[in-house]
Structure formats: structure tokens, C-alpha cells
XYZ file of C-alpha atoms in Angstrom:
752
model
C -38.391 68.774 70.294
C -35.844 67.575 72.523
C -35.299 63.892 72.987
C -33.150 61.536 74.722
C -33.027 58.917 72.156
C -30.462 56.729 75.051
C -32.892 56.619 77.270
C -35.449 55.766 74.821
C -33.171 52.922 72.952
C -32.738 51.719 76.530
C -36.524 50.801 76.534
C -36.359 48.871 72.910
C -36.067 44.907 73.253
C -33.224 43.630 71.255
C -35.535 42.582 68.593
C -37.018 46.293 67.945
C -33.196 47.317 67.893
C -32.528 44.719 65.237
C -36.057 45.600 63.784
C -34.515 49.062 63.358
C -32.309 48.675 60.974
C -33.657 47.096 57.991
C -37.088 48.355 56.142
C -40.438 47.643 57.163
C -41.082 47.101 53.602
C -39.917 48.435 49.801
C -40.339 52.028 51.281
C -41.195 52.355 54.770
C -38.537 52.434 57.617
C -40.327 50.276 60.897
C -41.844 52.109 63.457
C -42.420 51.104 67.451
C -45.394 51.953 68.482
C -45.538 51.890 72.426
C -42.518 53.857 71.932
C -43.917 56.134 69.878
C -41.320 56.007 67.116
C -43.214 56.389 63.800
C -42.829 54.781 60.683
C -40.997 56.836 57.706
C -41.160 56.761 54.398
C -37.831 56.962 52.134
C -38.162 57.571 47.797
C -36.370 58.239 44.826
C -35.873 61.424 43.899
C -32.535 63.140 42.775
C -34.841 65.009 40.002
C -38.097 64.345 41.458
C -40.155 62.045 43.301
C -41.162 58.349 42.646
C -42.961 57.506 45.346
C -45.097 54.028 45.320
C -48.132 53.135 47.519
C -48.127 49.378 46.646
C -46.262 47.122 44.085
C -43.244 48.537 44.772
C -39.981 48.103 42.940
C -36.523 49.572 42.866
C -35.978 49.607 38.747
C -39.425 51.921 37.680
C -41.532 49.257 36.605
C -44.263 50.113 38.509
C -46.336 53.340 38.386
C -45.472 56.219 41.515
C -47.515 58.727 42.378
C -48.052 62.324 40.106
C -44.927 64.493 40.415
C -43.106 66.735 38.684
C -39.382 65.464 36.677
C -36.780 67.964 36.424
C -34.185 67.847 34.494
C -31.634 64.782 35.982
C -28.294 65.213 36.806
C -26.778 64.649 33.002
C -28.377 68.407 32.298
C -28.807 70.433 35.679
C -24.930 69.901 36.263
C -24.057 71.903 33.249
C -25.472 75.247 34.542
C -22.583 75.250 36.738
C -24.752 76.762 38.986
C -24.914 76.590 42.456
C -27.854 78.705 43.619
C -29.987 76.688 40.713
C -29.198 73.508 42.411
C -29.948 74.448 46.078
C -33.287 76.384 44.480
C -33.799 72.756 42.579
C -33.315 70.792 46.451
C -35.663 73.200 47.851
C -38.381 72.505 45.326
C -37.752 68.495 45.869
C -37.456 69.595 49.946
C -40.955 71.022 49.662
C -42.485 68.100 47.317
C -41.155 65.644 50.014
C -43.036 67.528 52.919
C -46.379 68.001 50.866
C -46.109 64.050 50.047
C -44.826 62.814 53.189
C -41.659 61.743 52.190
C -38.626 61.627 54.762
C -35.616 61.181 53.013
C -35.235 61.567 48.897
C -32.737 59.129 47.743
C -29.850 61.062 45.611
C -28.112 62.758 44.634
C -25.887 60.575 42.670
C -22.441 61.596 42.536
C -20.734 58.746 40.610
C -18.155 59.515 38.146
C -18.631 58.986 34.933
C -15.731 56.605 34.090
C -17.308 55.478 30.665
C -19.508 56.762 28.389
C -21.416 53.792 28.614
C -22.559 53.501 32.123
C -25.694 52.752 31.702
C -27.167 55.403 34.651
C -24.840 58.181 33.333
C -27.938 60.153 32.958
C -28.035 60.399 37.081
C -24.656 61.713 37.479
C -23.411 64.992 37.400
C -20.385 64.720 35.844
C -16.849 63.406 34.904
C -15.115 65.776 37.465
C -15.390 65.356 40.757
C -15.110 68.895 41.774
C -18.305 69.830 39.738
C -19.717 66.432 40.854
C -19.207 67.587 44.684
C -20.333 71.156 44.371
C -23.639 70.487 42.527
C -24.446 67.678 45.128
C -23.768 69.852 48.000
C -25.910 72.463 46.811
C -28.804 70.000 45.746
C -28.457 68.452 49.630
C -28.371 71.995 51.175
C -31.662 72.605 49.255
C -33.719 69.569 50.077
C -32.656 69.390 53.967
C -33.613 73.177 54.334
C -36.882 71.309 53.920
C -35.837 69.029 56.976
C -36.006 66.518 54.683
C -33.131 63.842 54.669
C -31.336 63.329 51.380
C -29.399 60.192 50.428
C -25.684 60.587 48.701
C -24.955 57.837 46.171
C -23.881 55.571 45.175
C -20.891 55.118 47.855
C -18.408 53.933 46.259
C -16.714 53.158 43.157
C -19.935 52.228 41.111
C -19.181 52.856 37.703
C -21.009 50.454 35.825
C -24.214 48.617 35.546
C -22.934 45.106 34.375
C -22.323 42.529 37.392
C -23.021 46.043 39.486
C -24.160 43.857 42.546
C -21.058 41.498 42.738
C -18.070 43.291 40.255
C -15.193 44.178 42.485
C -13.490 47.752 41.180
C -9.957 47.441 41.295
C -9.063 50.992 42.056
C -5.894 52.592 44.023
C -6.139 54.796 46.884
C -4.533 57.945 45.087
C -7.377 57.146 42.416
C -10.401 56.380 44.531
C -8.777 59.723 46.956
C -8.762 62.157 43.983
C -11.459 60.893 41.610
C -13.788 58.779 43.029
C -14.332 60.217 46.510
C -14.217 63.774 46.218
C -17.879 64.415 45.363
C -18.824 62.283 48.374
C -16.488 64.420 50.577
C -17.328 67.880 49.570
C -21.123 66.892 49.667
C -20.777 65.286 53.882
C -18.225 68.320 54.537
C -20.438 71.062 53.135
C -23.976 69.607 53.182
C -23.517 66.851 55.958
C -26.226 64.740 53.771
C -28.566 62.798 56.701
C -27.732 59.546 54.917
C -25.507 57.883 52.810
C -26.510 54.942 50.348
C -23.446 52.458 50.129
C -23.364 50.633 46.777
C -23.622 47.134 45.645
C -20.252 46.406 44.120
C -16.870 45.342 46.161
C -14.347 47.872 46.252
C -10.545 46.013 45.962
C -12.383 42.657 47.103
C -14.312 44.089 49.991
C -18.148 44.248 49.400
C -18.833 48.544 50.096
C -21.632 47.272 52.670
C -19.332 45.858 54.723
C -16.163 47.843 54.309
C -15.084 49.420 57.538
C -12.482 51.198 55.839
C -15.085 52.960 53.133
C -18.192 53.570 55.794
C -15.751 54.540 59.045
C -12.461 55.276 58.428
C -13.058 57.348 55.717
C -16.342 58.685 55.967
C -16.758 59.081 59.368
C -13.693 59.409 61.405
C -12.178 61.596 58.220
C -14.986 63.470 57.394
C -16.879 63.929 59.797
C -20.447 62.197 59.099
C -22.879 61.933 61.554
C -26.050 60.643 59.804
C -26.449 56.921 59.350
C -25.764 54.909 55.801
C -28.130 52.699 54.076
C -27.579 50.067 51.629
C -28.632 50.025 48.045
C -31.527 48.210 47.823
C -30.092 44.280 47.959
C -26.673 45.280 48.139
C -26.347 43.285 52.001
C -24.010 40.560 51.428
C -22.942 39.603 55.444
C -25.674 41.754 57.610
C -23.813 41.525 61.081
C -20.364 42.484 59.309
C -22.482 45.363 57.497
C -23.444 46.576 60.852
C -19.705 46.439 62.358
C -18.361 48.125 59.623
C -20.949 51.167 59.605
C -24.039 49.956 57.842
C -27.153 51.118 59.790
C -30.291 50.709 57.517
C -30.811 47.580 55.487
C -33.288 48.210 52.342
C -35.659 46.868 51.510
C -37.247 44.778 54.553
C -35.246 41.159 55.012
C -38.776 39.753 56.308
C -36.820 39.577 59.341
C -34.160 37.225 58.356
C -31.048 39.525 59.049
C -32.719 41.273 62.068
C -32.468 37.410 63.290
C -29.203 37.107 62.535
C -28.475 40.210 64.314
C -30.727 39.425 67.119
C -28.442 36.229 67.170
C -25.122 37.810 67.057
C -25.818 39.522 70.109
C -27.102 36.936 72.411
C -23.773 35.223 71.401
C -21.486 37.930 71.866
C -20.146 38.284 68.554
C -21.726 41.169 68.003
C -21.805 44.297 70.332
C -24.947 45.340 71.397
C -22.942 49.261 71.494
C -22.800 48.854 68.312
C -26.456 48.199 67.919
C -27.223 50.902 69.802
C -25.185 53.144 68.495
C -26.778 52.223 64.526
C -30.283 52.694 66.134
C -29.632 55.961 67.831
C -28.377 56.960 64.251
C -31.180 56.361 62.387
C -33.921 57.669 64.912
C -31.728 60.789 65.218
C -32.810 61.443 61.380
C -35.952 60.369 61.738
C -37.002 62.380 64.027
C -35.163 65.272 62.853
C -38.022 64.688 59.753
C -41.123 63.915 62.244
C -40.734 67.117 64.476
C -40.740 69.279 62.001
C -43.143 67.730 59.598
C -45.252 70.476 57.714
C -48.360 70.044 55.916
C -48.330 71.692 52.517
C -49.977 71.986 49.336
C -47.812 69.779 46.280
C -47.245 73.265 43.593
C -47.076 70.804 40.753
C -47.827 73.691 37.868
C -45.714 76.147 39.573
C -42.249 73.653 39.899
C -43.529 72.851 35.787
C -42.395 76.051 35.103
C -39.097 75.604 37.602
C -38.452 72.809 35.708
C -38.380 74.541 32.669
C -36.449 77.307 34.127
C -33.658 74.774 35.074
C -33.266 73.579 31.519
C -33.024 76.444 29.627
C -29.919 77.636 32.439
C -28.347 74.092 31.150
C -28.539 73.303 27.809
C -25.576 73.797 25.637
C -25.199 75.070 22.499
C -22.075 73.244 21.026
C -22.086 74.602 17.065
C -23.743 77.754 15.636
C -22.243 78.248 12.336
C -23.112 81.464 10.121
C -25.192 82.259 13.589
C -27.678 79.746 12.701
C -29.575 79.973 15.873
C -31.316 81.658 17.124
C -34.059 80.681 14.366
C -36.313 83.875 13.461
C -40.135 83.701 13.397
C -40.411 84.776 9.893
C -38.090 81.743 8.685
C -39.714 79.109 7.151
C -38.830 75.965 9.678
C -39.281 71.975 9.098
C -39.221 70.387 13.058
C -38.030 66.997 12.577
C -37.596 63.555 14.201
C -40.350 61.682 16.644
C -38.922 63.739 19.939
C -40.683 66.292 17.856
C -43.807 65.306 19.695
C -42.512 62.877 21.877
C -39.777 63.490 23.703
C -36.980 61.577 25.952
C -36.955 63.422 29.112
C -35.809 61.305 31.603
C -33.998 58.084 31.747
C -35.312 54.177 32.967
C -35.133 52.688 36.240
C -35.697 53.777 40.203
C -35.151 57.744 38.924
C -38.300 57.497 36.986
C -41.129 59.810 37.213
C -44.441 59.716 36.729
C -45.040 63.040 35.264
C -48.043 64.851 35.796
C -47.640 66.836 32.462
C -44.917 66.951 29.445
C -44.417 69.991 26.962
C -43.028 68.868 23.996
C -41.476 71.404 21.553
C -44.610 70.755 19.376
C -46.535 71.697 22.358
C -44.465 74.586 23.106
C -44.830 76.066 20.302
C -47.593 79.195 20.016
C -47.138 80.260 16.609
C -46.996 77.199 13.943
C -47.794 78.960 10.590
C -43.643 78.710 9.507
C -43.406 75.321 10.594
C -43.063 72.428 9.761
C -43.616 68.985 11.513
C -42.405 65.650 9.825
C -41.780 62.389 11.756
C -38.968 61.303 9.927
C -38.409 58.097 12.649
C -39.646 56.891 15.825
C -38.146 58.017 19.214
C -38.452 54.712 20.361
C -37.236 52.512 17.892
C -34.069 51.877 15.569
C -36.297 51.186 11.969
C -35.604 53.324 8.657
C -38.762 54.015 7.182
C -38.813 55.122 3.862
C -42.004 56.998 3.999
C -41.259 58.679 6.906
C -38.096 59.425 5.350
C -39.088 60.757 1.834
C -41.623 63.208 3.621
C -39.079 64.233 6.193
C -36.460 64.844 3.280
C -39.366 66.640 1.454
C -40.001 69.364 3.959
C -36.413 69.901 4.257
C -35.991 70.975 0.922
C -39.085 73.479 1.489
C -37.820 75.385 4.442
C -35.114 78.272 5.258
C -33.620 75.739 8.174
C -34.615 72.304 9.220
C -33.845 71.221 12.803
C -33.609 67.473 13.778
C -34.948 66.450 17.212
C -32.480 62.914 17.791
C -31.510 61.068 20.695
C -31.486 57.875 22.354
C -34.495 55.867 22.972
C -35.575 54.719 26.570
C -34.516 51.423 26.087
C -30.817 52.425 24.849
C -29.763 53.141 28.552
C -31.344 52.897 31.848
C -30.428 51.194 34.813
C -29.554 47.805 34.951
C -27.528 47.622 32.122
C -24.665 49.808 30.037
C -24.785 50.541 26.790
C -23.080 48.197 23.896
C -21.871 51.303 22.033
C -22.034 55.297 21.525
C -24.032 55.579 18.376
C -27.603 56.619 17.640
C -29.836 54.960 16.548
C -28.353 54.106 13.074
C -31.773 55.225 11.650
C -31.374 58.835 12.806
C -27.313 59.144 11.403
C -28.540 57.699 8.127
C -31.768 60.570 7.864
C -29.749 63.196 9.501
C -26.650 62.922 6.130
C -29.968 63.066 3.868
C -31.425 65.779 5.557
C -27.948 67.597 5.539
C -27.738 67.187 1.947
C -31.506 68.516 1.036
C -31.111 71.410 3.685
C -27.676 73.510 4.599
C -29.019 75.036 7.364
C -29.393 71.674 9.368
C -29.790 72.054 12.762
C -29.516 69.113 15.332
C -30.914 69.375 19.069
C -30.052 65.961 20.796
C -31.891 63.974 23.637
C -29.815 61.887 25.684
C -28.603 60.537 28.559
C -24.638 60.273 27.777
C -22.110 61.199 24.894
C -23.366 59.929 21.940
C -21.282 59.648 18.173
C -21.932 62.329 15.483
C -20.866 61.014 12.198
C -22.173 63.870 11.022
C -21.282 66.465 13.173
C -19.194 68.319 10.300
C -21.847 68.719 8.349
C -24.793 70.422 10.237
C -24.624 73.713 10.709
C -25.775 73.689 14.428
C -25.823 71.353 17.337
C -28.114 71.697 20.689
C -27.399 69.205 23.578
C -30.683 68.943 25.430
C -29.600 65.796 27.072
C -32.573 64.863 29.035
C -34.296 67.972 30.133
C -37.337 67.044 32.355
C -40.981 67.372 31.509
C -41.046 71.167 30.351
C -38.154 70.457 28.090
C -40.082 71.257 25.022
C -41.001 74.735 26.067
C -37.046 75.099 27.136
C -35.996 73.768 23.375
C -38.531 76.723 22.105
C -37.255 79.395 24.016
C -33.178 78.560 23.124
C -34.033 77.753 19.370
C -35.762 80.776 19.283
C -33.685 83.163 21.224
C -36.093 83.945 23.895
C -33.442 82.877 26.384
C -29.966 82.869 25.667
C -28.188 79.671 26.249
C -25.332 79.507 29.045
C -25.011 75.894 29.431
C -21.530 74.267 29.185
C -20.769 70.598 29.144
C -20.078 68.384 32.232
C -18.453 66.032 30.424
C -16.162 65.371 27.820
C -17.730 64.524 24.097
C -15.362 62.017 22.606
C -15.150 61.423 18.911
C -15.438 57.535 19.146
C -15.748 55.279 21.992
C -12.463 53.154 21.956
C -11.073 56.779 22.294
C -12.527 56.761 26.267
C -9.790 55.897 28.649
C -11.029 53.134 30.170
C -11.938 51.726 26.971
C -9.866 48.531 27.441
C -11.374 48.116 31.133
C -15.116 49.123 31.286
C -17.480 46.455 32.012
C -15.680 43.532 33.262
C -17.149 40.944 35.321
C -15.562 40.042 38.469
C -13.134 42.603 38.923
C -13.282 45.860 37.025
C -8.862 46.997 36.938
C -9.413 51.281 36.591
C -5.925 51.129 34.906
C -6.154 54.220 34.105
C -5.781 55.754 37.464
C -6.402 59.379 37.979
C -6.405 60.077 33.935
C -10.598 60.189 33.350
C -12.204 62.286 31.264
C -10.823 65.453 30.367
C -7.131 64.719 32.514
C -6.943 61.653 29.894
C -7.919 63.365 26.637
C -5.603 66.902 27.751
C -2.600 64.882 28.658
C -2.821 62.910 25.359
C -3.028 66.507 23.545
C -6.286 64.280 22.033
C -9.049 65.547 19.798
C -12.636 65.451 20.913
C -15.694 66.698 19.584
C -15.804 69.176 22.227
C -14.328 69.498 25.379
C -15.376 69.712 29.312
C -16.922 72.950 30.048
C -17.527 73.992 26.701
C -20.666 75.829 25.565
C -21.387 78.693 23.427
C -23.794 81.493 23.521
C -25.660 84.319 21.275
C -23.228 86.593 22.661
C -19.765 86.870 23.503
C -17.585 87.199 26.470
C -13.729 88.766 27.272
C -11.380 87.872 29.571
C -8.893 90.605 30.750
C -7.172 91.711 34.132
C -6.490 88.296 35.985
C -4.519 89.338 39.532
C -4.132 87.716 42.915
C -4.036 88.987 46.393
C -0.546 87.672 46.858
C 1.831 85.445 45.325
C 3.070 83.354 47.377
C 0.620 80.540 49.316
C 1.930 78.040 52.690
C 0.038 75.838 54.670
C -3.181 77.474 56.119
C -3.741 80.126 53.760
C -5.614 81.027 51.393
C -5.435 83.038 47.805
C -7.759 85.326 45.991
C -7.399 85.012 42.062
C -9.970 87.745 40.105
C -11.037 88.554 36.473
C -13.201 90.688 34.929
C -15.433 89.488 32.497
C -17.175 91.466 29.929
C -20.209 91.114 27.719
C -18.639 92.379 24.218
C -22.037 91.944 22.232
C -25.513 92.649 21.983
C -27.663 90.549 23.966
C -27.605 89.940 27.347
C -25.799 86.314 28.395
C -24.424 84.323 31.020
C -20.803 82.885 31.468
C -19.017 80.289 33.353
C -15.676 81.072 34.279
C -13.568 77.978 35.256
C -10.769 78.078 36.894
C -8.087 75.048 36.201
C -4.876 74.730 38.657
C -1.287 73.314 36.658
C 0.945 71.710 38.949
C 4.673 72.688 36.986
C 6.657 71.057 40.449
C 6.705 67.932 38.485
C 6.880 66.154 41.909
C 4.600 63.554 40.231
C 2.314 62.616 37.233
C -0.289 64.282 37.579
C -2.903 65.806 35.171
C -2.415 68.694 32.672
C -4.932 70.615 34.532
C -7.662 70.123 37.740
C -10.650 71.950 37.949
C -10.919 73.988 41.115
C -13.466 76.597 40.663
C -16.122 77.871 38.645
C -18.899 80.465 39.084
C -21.583 81.553 36.483
C -21.863 85.245 36.051
C -24.885 87.207 34.122
C -23.856 90.191 32.076
C -25.816 93.137 30.024
C -24.427 94.332 26.477
C -21.095 96.203 27.372
C -21.317 95.361 31.239
C -18.010 93.852 33.189
C -18.182 92.188 36.642
C -15.314 91.044 38.697
C -15.300 87.316 39.108
C -12.928 85.965 42.007
C -12.010 82.432 43.053
C -10.550 81.257 46.330
C -7.123 79.193 46.246
C -5.869 76.650 49.382
C -3.847 73.805 49.343
C -6.122 71.520 48.751
C -6.402 73.375 45.391
C -3.340 72.505 44.304
C -2.908 69.005 45.836
C -2.686 65.727 45.362
C -3.247 62.218 47.460
C 0.120 61.079 48.692
C -0.604 57.634 50.491
C 2.379 56.861 51.594
C 1.718 59.896 54.376
C -1.692 59.205 54.368
C -2.621 62.734 53.277
C -3.011 66.064 50.764
C 0.287 66.860 49.701
C 1.604 69.958 47.499
C 5.155 70.086 46.939
C 6.771 73.326 47.231
C 7.184 75.554 43.847
C 5.538 77.087 40.909
C 1.466 76.456 40.367
C -0.429 78.097 36.880
C -3.593 79.115 37.732
C -5.517 79.286 34.242
C -8.712 81.220 34.251
C -10.947 79.433 31.068
C -13.915 78.993 28.704
C -13.543 75.193 28.800
C -10.785 73.321 29.483
C -9.098 73.762 26.055
C -10.261 77.224 26.265
C -7.594 79.203 28.465
C -7.908 82.395 28.421
C -5.321 84.115 30.996
C -3.030 82.256 33.499
C -1.628 83.798 36.485
C 1.613 81.741 38.305
C 1.850 81.614 41.993
C 4.454 80.177 44.245
C 3.427 77.789 47.159
C 5.887 76.852 50.083
C 4.826 73.452 51.632
C 5.675 73.243 55.265
C 5.332 69.050 54.825
C 8.062 67.223 54.941
C 8.031 63.833 53.186
C 9.837 60.867 54.973
C 12.927 59.767 52.905
C 13.453 55.843 52.316
C 17.218 55.696 50.779
C 18.372 52.603 50.296
C 21.301 50.650 48.745
C 19.183 50.966 45.356
C 18.363 54.243 45.558
C 19.461 56.420 42.365
C 21.657 59.473 42.185
C 18.589 61.499 40.965
C 16.885 60.668 44.156
C 19.621 61.533 46.311
C 19.860 64.837 44.198
C 16.349 65.582 44.086
C 15.533 66.686 48.003
C 17.142 68.938 49.159
C 18.074 66.752 52.500
C 19.797 64.208 50.419
C 21.456 67.236 47.551
C 24.497 67.185 48.744
C 25.362 63.431 49.207
C 24.174 62.940 45.816
C 26.409 65.931 44.037
C 29.157 64.209 46.307
C 28.663 60.985 45.068
C 28.527 62.000 41.488
C 31.480 63.878 41.672
C 33.414 61.005 42.560
C 32.192 58.847 40.152
C 32.899 61.364 37.288
C 36.438 61.748 38.186
C 36.584 57.690 38.405
C 35.783 57.587 34.860
C 37.171 61.000 33.994
C 34.188 62.756 33.058
C 34.118 66.577 32.875
C 37.412 66.723 33.008
C 38.170 67.606 29.505
C 36.762 70.579 26.861
C 37.584 68.579 23.905
C 34.108 68.963 22.178
C 34.811 65.182 20.887
C 34.529 63.175 24.040
C 32.346 60.251 23.952
C 30.472 60.694 26.660
C 28.978 64.753 26.828
C 28.164 66.025 30.019
C 24.667 65.819 29.399
C 24.288 62.257 28.504
C 26.878 62.232 31.858
C 24.076 63.272 34.228
C 21.617 61.583 32.025
C 23.310 58.304 32.719
C 24.289 59.229 36.360
C 20.733 60.283 37.388
C 19.527 56.489 37.504
C 22.482 54.795 38.899
C 22.424 52.621 42.057
C 24.060 54.411 45.059
C 25.255 50.838 46.011
C 27.781 51.211 43.268
C 29.745 53.295 44.944
C 31.004 50.529 46.972
C 31.479 48.579 43.474
C 33.146 51.283 42.374
C 35.817 51.504 45.557
C 34.265 54.830 46.505
C 33.348 53.564 50.226
C 32.498 50.698 52.442
C 28.946 49.568 52.455
C 29.129 49.691 56.203
C 30.000 53.800 55.600
C 27.346 54.436 52.361
C 24.532 52.517 55.444
C 25.206 54.548 57.783
C 25.183 57.150 55.651
C 21.806 56.671 54.599
C 20.244 55.579 57.917
C 21.805 59.344 58.814
C 20.085 60.787 55.835
C 16.381 58.778 56.484
C 16.836 60.404 60.040
C 16.125 63.913 58.982
């Protein structure tokens, strides 16, 4: 239906327009009945809908309608499967249409800076490329149903402690390379209907009133077309927020901030055109949903089965010594732990879904004659119960294999607070250690929303990372454990050995100011650069079959501005089972133009292969794949030179490499001055000749390089090293030229 929104807005009173810029209540936008503008509903829902009809809250305290809890992002990201995430989005979009929800508040794409962040279970990854691609796919799926998404939390919201007032102190290069690209990819690829700004300040300015963030970057650079809404209670100054680009305040301010907007317009401190533009952006999204409203049934049972499929595609097999998995149906097995019958499958807070049913792994077992159950420990508390422990140890002795279902109680991680440590409950670590002594064939299955320390890791033969698997997690786990499904997930985050290894360890959880002093070295970028041992690397995951990579080729050896390059590789299933392999492409900058990570993820594909089958996987590489953000030119830049394309099974398992050349047409400005060094002059071809000229003159002055005597006090190599850091002003001090002559030459070079 064609609508003239400008004409509609011209019929609204100033008070009605101001009112459109805040919620009616906790979950509804205001309508204007006399003008045919309906009130619409939004709801939490990055992994399932949390529609509340009364007793509204944003921390998951009160119940919501019965719905399906799909695997949260912490697990679904491990699928590395864009098609799967798009289908997940379509399913969530259908449920939203069925329950009359216009906007789903998600996905959440904040980077996993620290494993302690209480909300990590809602976030995809430590890597911005994976997070962005995952979010773009999910958004595309949801919005194909004319239901909006609200990508969140924009931006640099990486802890829960003091999240409403702390300032994230982040340099621009780090923002651009780590904390903004997931949002950028999603906006450019999928145009989310809305963006949700975060609570925190960024370098001293609240995200809700940050024009650089909400207008310059989001709209002017990325081309965002929807509206920006606040996180619930994130508004600091409503009028300044509106000027900066915050269209909708949520929830309702009970008219208080609406009156501030009216007053500002009346007093001339707010241009009414800014208000009109905000209302138009909001109405555009409102009518996108209203004009495409579709009555349809809520297919809970079908969606439960799909939730199981997502979990099966995402669960990660981390350890499988002596092929302890899959379990055989005729083996006697002990299932141990409170999570066997009471699985933890989602996190706490605003995303908490009121699941219409939950399938535990015990429920999923169709035949239990060869399976013994022992509780061992509670899934909700950290208490070592001697009686329960003794029963579990005895059960482990009586069987061929023991499977311990361990994990974090819900109270350990939730929106609103951060974890204090990376440990499992002590009772669980203690019992696992005892079980291993009693039964050498022990497997651990983890239910957790973020990385945990595993002091027993070297002693167990099998390890399955199920993370938080959604309401059908039990059936998915059973199918993985018994080999009905071949595991194919890979880690979307590094699992460090201990908390202290994390790059943000000394700067996480501060109060007023949080210094992001690790810069771009987050996750595997840090661990790889330091060549640090980790428990399991980013991108790692095992299968019940094996894969071989071969025959890597590129369609060209040199790439330049505006071009793309294709790199392809053969992947063969060399085992005896059907399986899926996630092939990863990393890029390594060999130019040494600036300090960069050892490698960065720039592509991934999930390929399904029958035994003996080979398929060719192709990736596209462009300038952005090679580039870093140069703050001087305010643009992405890649220095001319060599780049390695790394075909890998994980960030630490590179199988094949191919070197290409990049020829840049970008020219960085020269800023030579009296204290520039000879090395700086020689590093740029525009000033190299002059740098060599000065160096030769200084060599002659000090008699360097004039003797063939190997006993010279200063070798040529030492002389070069010393000369590299000599300021050019020394040419004046050494009498090689006048100050005026030198400055004239530097000015001339700076114009090139």
C-alpha cells in the first residue's frame, strides 16, 4: 500500500509527533487512532520470542507467552552456516507474525572481549567477521517475513558491570576493526529495520546521544535506513539524543521526555524538521509490518524439531581419544549429573524464553536398558553431596563408559552482572576428577554460556561442548553421542586454559572507565600473536569422519583496487561416515606496514560430504579482506605487497597457503618533519632517495662503510640499524645542510 508519510505527519500535532518517539508502555509503540496509525508490539527474541502481555519487565523476571527457545547465539554461531541461520530467522519471523509482533529485539552482535561478560551467551563470537555474517543471515530470514529486527547493542557494550554508565575507552582503529564490523556487515547486507543503541558511553559520550555513532557512521557511511531505538532505559538527554539520531525511546517515559521534546521545539532549541524525520523513520517501519500483517498458526511442534536441528548442526566435539565416541547402543553407559534430567539450555535476563516444552537427554533416550542414571550433583547449586557423589562413582565403575553432563547453573551467568571467575561449580570439578579415577572411559558434555576452565581436561577421553542448546538440546545431544548425527560445529570463540590468559584480563569490569588497552588483539588475534597455548582454538571442532584439503588455487596472482579474487580448494571426506566440514579462510598481511594480527578470518563455508566424496569450495577476496583501518585517512587501507591466503580447519590448523600480491592505488599523505627518522624517509618510495642520500652523507662523515676490515667497531648492519632511527635534524647538526635547506626539501616531499 502506497502511503504519503510526510502528508500524514503534517496532520499530527506537535505533541503527537513527540509521543511517537517513545513507547506507550514496556513493549508497545504509540498509535494515533484518529489518523489510522496503529500501536505495534516489539519483543525480545534473538533465540525465541518473549512476548509479555502484563507484568512487563526487561530482565526475564515475569513470565511471557509459551514459545520455542532455539539455541542461543553462543551455540548457533558454531554452525558456521549462513543458510541455517537464515532459516532460523525465517522461523522466528513466522512465530512473530503468528503472535502479532512487529519487531524482534535481536540479534545481539557484541564481541566476546572477555569470557566473564554475563551476556556472552547472547553474542555470536569473538570474531567480527563471523558475528557479522551470522547476524546478516538471521536478519535476512526474519525480515523476509516483514517482521523487523533490532540489531544490538550499538556499540562497545562488552560487560554488564556498570553497563548503564561506564565509558568504553576505545581507539578508533580498534572500534572500526573489532567492535563495529559486525554491525556494518549486517546493515550493508541485510538492512535491519531498527538498531538498538547501548547503555554505555563511548569515549565519554553516551551511545544514545552520540552523533558520530548514530549518524556519521551508521547512516552517512553505512547507509542505514531504519530507526534507532534505545535499550530499555538507555536515554540520558532525550533532546540531545534526538539530535544525534536516536528516534525511539523505550520503554515509555510516561510523557516526561515527550514534554522535553515539545518544549525544545517551542523554544527553538530543536528543529521540528529533525522531529518530523524521526517520526517518518518510525512510521515507515510500523507500516512495513502493518501492511504485510499475516494471520498464521503458531507451529510450536515443528519449530521444536527445527530447534533440535540447529543444535545438532552446532554442537562441537572437542575431544575424542581412542574413538570413545560415538557410543554403541549395546554398551553399558552411566549418565551422570543434574543436567541429565534438568538441562540448562538458555541464559537469564531479557532473552529468557518461556519454553512450551523441554527435552532432556534422559527424555530423548528411547531405550534405557543399558543406561544407568546418577544425579551426582545438582544442576542449580554448588554443593558436594557425599551420598550423590558416591552413587555416581559406583555407577561409573559398573559400566563401559561414563558421560558426565556438567555446566554452569543459571545463577552463574545472566544479563545484569558478569561472572567473577571461569570455573565450573567446585562440586562438579571434584566429582569429574573422582569419576575419571573410577572409569577411564569418561566423556564430559558441557552446558555453558561462555568458556569455562577445565582442570580435568587431560584426564577425560571425550568432550562435547553443547553450550546452551535450546529447548530440544537433549534430543540433539543423544543423537550426537550415539552417532545418529555426525558433529559438525566448530568453536566461535577461543577457549583459554585459564582466565588470566585472556587479553582483557587486567582491564575488564572497571567502573567509570573501561580501557580497551588490548586494542585489536581480541580472542585468537591475541593468542596467535603471542603463540600462547589455549585449551581449544577458535574455529576448532572434530568429526566422526576425517577430511583432507588439497589443490588450492587462485584465479589471479595480483589484486588491485575494485577487483575481486577467487581462491578455491578441494575438500575430501577421507573417512567412512557422512559428515560436514567447516573450511575457513584467513588472511595474513606480510607487508609489515603496521602491527597486525598473525591472521584474520575472512571467509568460511560449510560443506557436506559423503565418504570418499570431494567438493570444491570457493572464497572471494577483495580489498577489504586485506585491509586495516587507517585513522589518518579515515578509510580502510592495505599496503602494497604480499598477503598470504590461509586455508584452515581452525585458527591454529592451517592446511594450505597461497601468496598473492596486492597493488594499492591509495597514497597515504607524507608528514615529514625535522624529527622524522632516516628509516621513515627510506620506508616510502617518495622520500626513499633523499633518505638514502642523507644516510650516505652521514656514513661518509663517520667513516662508515669505507673499510673492508672486518674488525670495524661498527659493522654495516649495526650502522644501518643506528642510522634507521636518526632524526633528519641531525643533518643540520652535523653540518651537512642548513636548517632552511632541509625544511624546504621536507616541504617539497610532503607535497608529493
